[in-house]
Short mmCIF file of C-alpha atoms in Angstrom, two decimals:
data_model
loop_
_atom_site.label_atom_id
_atom_site.label_comp_id
_atom_site.label_asym_id
_atom_site.label_seq_id
_atom_site.Cartn_x
_atom_site.Cartn_y
_atom_site.Cartn_z
CA MET A 281 165.43 156.11 121.05
CA SER A 282 162.01 157.14 120.90
CA ASP A 283 160.13 156.65 124.72
CA ASP A 284 157.86 153.91 122.84
CA LEU A 285 161.19 152.05 121.85
CA THR A 286 162.46 152.71 125.09
CA ALA A 287 159.81 151.53 127.23
CA GLU A 288 159.21 147.86 124.59
CA LEU A 289 163.34 147.49 125.04
CA ALA A 290 162.76 147.59 129.06
CA ALA A 291 159.62 145.36 128.47
CA THR A 292 161.39 142.61 126.22
CA LEU A 293 164.57 142.46 128.51
CA ARG A 294 162.31 141.63 131.57
CA ALA A 295 160.53 139.29 129.75
CA VAL A 296 163.61 137.13 128.23
CA ARG A 297 165.28 137.38 131.64
CA ALA A 298 161.55 135.92 133.09
CA GLU A 299 161.90 133.28 130.27
CA ARG A 300 165.49 132.50 131.40
CA GLU A 301 164.32 132.45 135.10
CA MET A 302 166.94 134.29 135.75
CA THR A 303 167.38 137.01 138.52
CA VAL A 304 168.40 140.46 138.39
CA GLN A 305 171.43 139.08 140.71
CA THR A 306 172.03 136.53 138.04
CA LEU A 307 172.00 138.66 135.29
CA ALA A 308 174.39 141.19 136.88
CA GLU A 309 176.77 138.43 137.51
CA ARG A 310 176.82 137.01 134.15
CA SER A 311 176.53 140.74 132.32
CA GLY A 312 179.09 142.64 134.64
CA VAL A 313 176.19 145.43 134.71
CA SER A 314 174.96 146.29 138.24
CA ARG A 315 171.78 145.25 139.50
CA ALA A 316 171.08 148.96 139.70
CA MET A 317 171.48 149.65 136.28
CA ILE A 318 169.63 146.66 134.86
CA ALA A 319 166.62 147.69 137.00
CA LYS A 320 166.85 150.93 135.53
CA ILE A 321 166.56 149.69 132.07
CA GLU A 322 164.03 147.48 133.00
CA ARG A 323 162.27 150.16 134.22
CA GLY A 324 162.97 152.41 131.20
CA ALA A 325 164.34 154.68 133.27
CA ALA A 326 167.87 154.55 131.70
CA GLN A 327 168.80 154.40 128.12
CA PRO A 328 171.72 151.89 128.13
CA THR A 329 174.66 152.02 125.53
CA ALA A 330 175.09 149.56 122.78
CA ALA A 331 177.88 147.52 124.54
CA LEU A 332 176.09 147.45 127.55
CA LEU A 333 173.10 146.20 125.48
CA GLY A 334 175.41 143.70 123.80
CA ARG A 335 176.54 142.25 127.59
CA LEU A 336 173.29 142.00 128.74
CA ALA A 337 172.36 140.39 125.51
CA ALA A 338 174.86 137.65 125.35
CA ALA A 339 174.63 136.76 129.12
CA LEU A 340 170.61 136.18 128.50
CA GLY A 341 171.69 133.85 125.41
CA ILE A 342 170.50 136.00 122.56
CA THR A 343 172.16 138.28 120.17
CA LEU A 344 171.79 142.16 120.46
CA SER A 345 170.09 141.61 116.88
CA GLU A 346 167.60 139.07 118.43
CA LEU A 347 166.66 141.59 121.49
CA PHE A 348 165.77 144.14 119.12
CA THR A 349 163.85 141.72 116.85
CA ARG A 350 162.06 140.52 120.00
CA THR A 351 161.70 144.10 120.58
CA GLU A 352 159.88 144.81 117.17
CA LYS A 353 157.88 141.71 116.57
CA ASP A 354 154.99 142.71 114.42
CA GLY A 355 155.36 139.82 111.97
CA ARG A 356 155.71 142.29 108.65
CA ARG A 357 157.71 140.57 105.55
CA LEU A 358 158.59 144.11 104.21
CA THR A 359 159.74 146.79 106.09
CA ARG A 360 160.16 150.41 104.55
CA ARG A 361 162.97 152.56 105.29
CA ALA A 362 160.52 154.84 107.38
CA ASP A 363 159.35 152.09 109.45
CA GLN A 364 162.40 150.68 109.89
CA PRO A 365 163.43 150.93 113.92
CA VAL A 366 166.44 153.26 114.79
CA TRP A 367 168.19 153.09 117.83
CA VAL A 368 171.14 155.73 118.90
CA ASP A 369 173.92 154.71 121.40
CA PRO A 370 173.91 157.93 123.97
CA GLU A 371 177.15 157.42 124.72
CA THR A 372 178.61 157.18 121.40
CA GLY A 373 176.17 158.55 118.71
CA TYR A 374 176.26 155.05 117.11
CA ARG A 375 173.37 154.86 114.98
CA ARG A 376 171.43 151.22 114.71
CA ARG A 377 168.96 150.41 112.13
CA SER A 378 166.84 147.19 112.14
CA VAL A 379 166.93 146.91 108.00
CA SER A 380 165.43 143.24 107.83
CA PRO A 381 161.88 142.09 108.87
CA PRO A 382 161.71 140.40 112.36
CA GLY A 383 161.78 136.62 112.45
CA GLY A 384 163.44 135.82 109.44
CA PRO A 385 166.61 133.63 108.32
CA ALA A 386 168.88 136.23 108.75
CA GLN A 387 168.97 139.60 110.23
CA ILE A 388 170.45 142.76 108.79
CA VAL A 389 171.39 145.57 110.40
CA GLU A 390 172.65 149.02 109.35
CA VAL A 391 175.13 151.04 111.64
CA GLU A 392 176.54 154.65 111.25
CA LEU A 393 179.21 154.89 113.78
CA PRO A 394 180.48 158.60 114.41
CA ALA A 395 184.43 159.62 113.15
CA GLY A 396 186.33 158.34 116.30
CA ALA A 397 183.87 156.56 117.97
CA SER A 398 184.35 152.81 118.97
CA VAL A 399 182.09 150.04 120.36
CA ALA A 400 183.31 147.28 121.80
CA TYR A 401 181.50 143.70 122.90
CA PRO A 402 182.58 140.50 124.74
CA ALA A 403 183.23 137.06 122.66
CA ASP A 404 179.52 136.12 124.07
CA ALA A 405 178.36 138.47 121.80
CA TYR A 406 179.47 136.75 119.00
CA ALA A 407 179.02 133.15 120.13
CA LEU A 408 175.11 132.71 119.08
CA ALA A 409 175.18 133.84 115.17
CA ARG A 410 177.62 134.17 112.49
CA HIS A 411 178.33 137.41 111.63
CA GLN A 412 179.57 139.54 108.67
CA ILE A 413 180.60 143.09 108.24
CA TYR A 414 179.94 144.74 104.78
CA LEU A 415 181.39 148.33 104.64
CA LEU A 416 179.17 150.65 102.45
CA ASP A 417 180.92 153.74 102.94
CA GLY A 418 183.67 155.77 104.87
CA ARG A 419 186.67 153.33 107.05
CA LEU A 420 186.33 150.88 109.84
CA ARG A 421 188.73 149.11 112.05
CA PHE A 422 187.31 145.59 113.48
CA ARG A 423 189.56 144.39 116.22
CA GLU A 424 188.85 140.51 116.65
CA GLY A 425 190.44 139.48 119.67
CA ASP A 426 194.30 140.31 118.73
CA VAL A 427 193.96 140.52 115.14
CA VAL A 428 193.18 144.22 113.42
CA HIS A 429 191.11 144.18 110.21
CA GLU A 430 191.14 147.34 108.11
CA LEU A 431 187.87 147.92 105.99
CA ALA A 432 187.05 150.31 103.09
CA ALA A 433 184.10 150.72 101.22
CA GLY A 434 182.63 147.50 99.49
CA ASP A 435 184.61 145.30 101.88
CA CYS A 436 183.02 142.56 103.80
CA LEU A 437 185.02 140.73 106.39
CA GLU A 438 183.12 137.39 107.94
CA LEU A 439 184.34 136.82 111.50
CA GLY A 440 185.77 133.69 113.03
CA PRO A 441 185.28 131.74 116.54
CA PRO A 442 183.72 133.93 119.14
CA THR A 443 186.49 136.73 120.49
CA PRO A 444 185.78 140.08 121.76
CA GLY A 445 185.56 142.69 118.92
CA GLU A 446 185.52 146.01 119.08
CA TYR A 447 184.36 148.35 116.00
CA HIS A 448 186.47 151.65 115.79
CA ASN A 449 185.92 154.31 112.84
CA PRO A 450 189.33 156.01 112.59
CA GLY A 451 188.02 158.38 110.02
CA ASP A 452 186.84 161.97 109.99
CA ARG A 453 183.46 161.52 109.00
CA PRO A 454 181.06 158.64 109.78
CA CYS A 455 180.91 155.39 108.45
CA ARG A 456 178.44 153.18 107.37
CA TYR A 457 177.76 149.25 107.28
CA LEU A 458 176.09 146.11 107.73
CA VAL A 459 175.85 143.49 109.83
CA ILE A 460 174.35 140.56 108.77
CA LEU A 461 173.92 137.74 111.17
CA SER A 462 172.81 133.92 110.28
CA ALA A 463 172.66 131.11 111.97
CA ARG A 464 175.73 129.11 113.52
CA ARG A 465 176.26 125.78 111.98
CA GLY A 466 176.45 123.35 114.60
#
């Protein structure tokens, strides 16, 4: 992640927490992330993992994609590939590219998950938006609660009610997939 994106993400987390009138202690309790780690992230002194960002976003009542969208807020309707922000999980090497322009009715995220890597999110991470996963290349195993879905290139999975989820690449090369998020129907 670039230094600029680290600083912008830190500022966005602080701003959303302030909007919610939430203390660091309350965010720590709701997310299961230590106060010290939250403080480091908000200062831009630590680069969080995808799983940790997912827990923080869910505790703040927003999706991970919304967190990145707020960070990228520039009002463009066209985002050229060269201008699409990319974030890399320091622990797994997971690469997340924000494909869709910020603020639209749906969010499209392209992910490259290295061979053998896994990223897990709590049920709260899936509560605020409908999720569809479209596999572009490779193989992906998605655990949705107790159900395991094996996806091959061209497969599309719409997630059901919020439950803990885990993305896992069982292959020997990276897999690429899109995550499409849209508003939950009330």
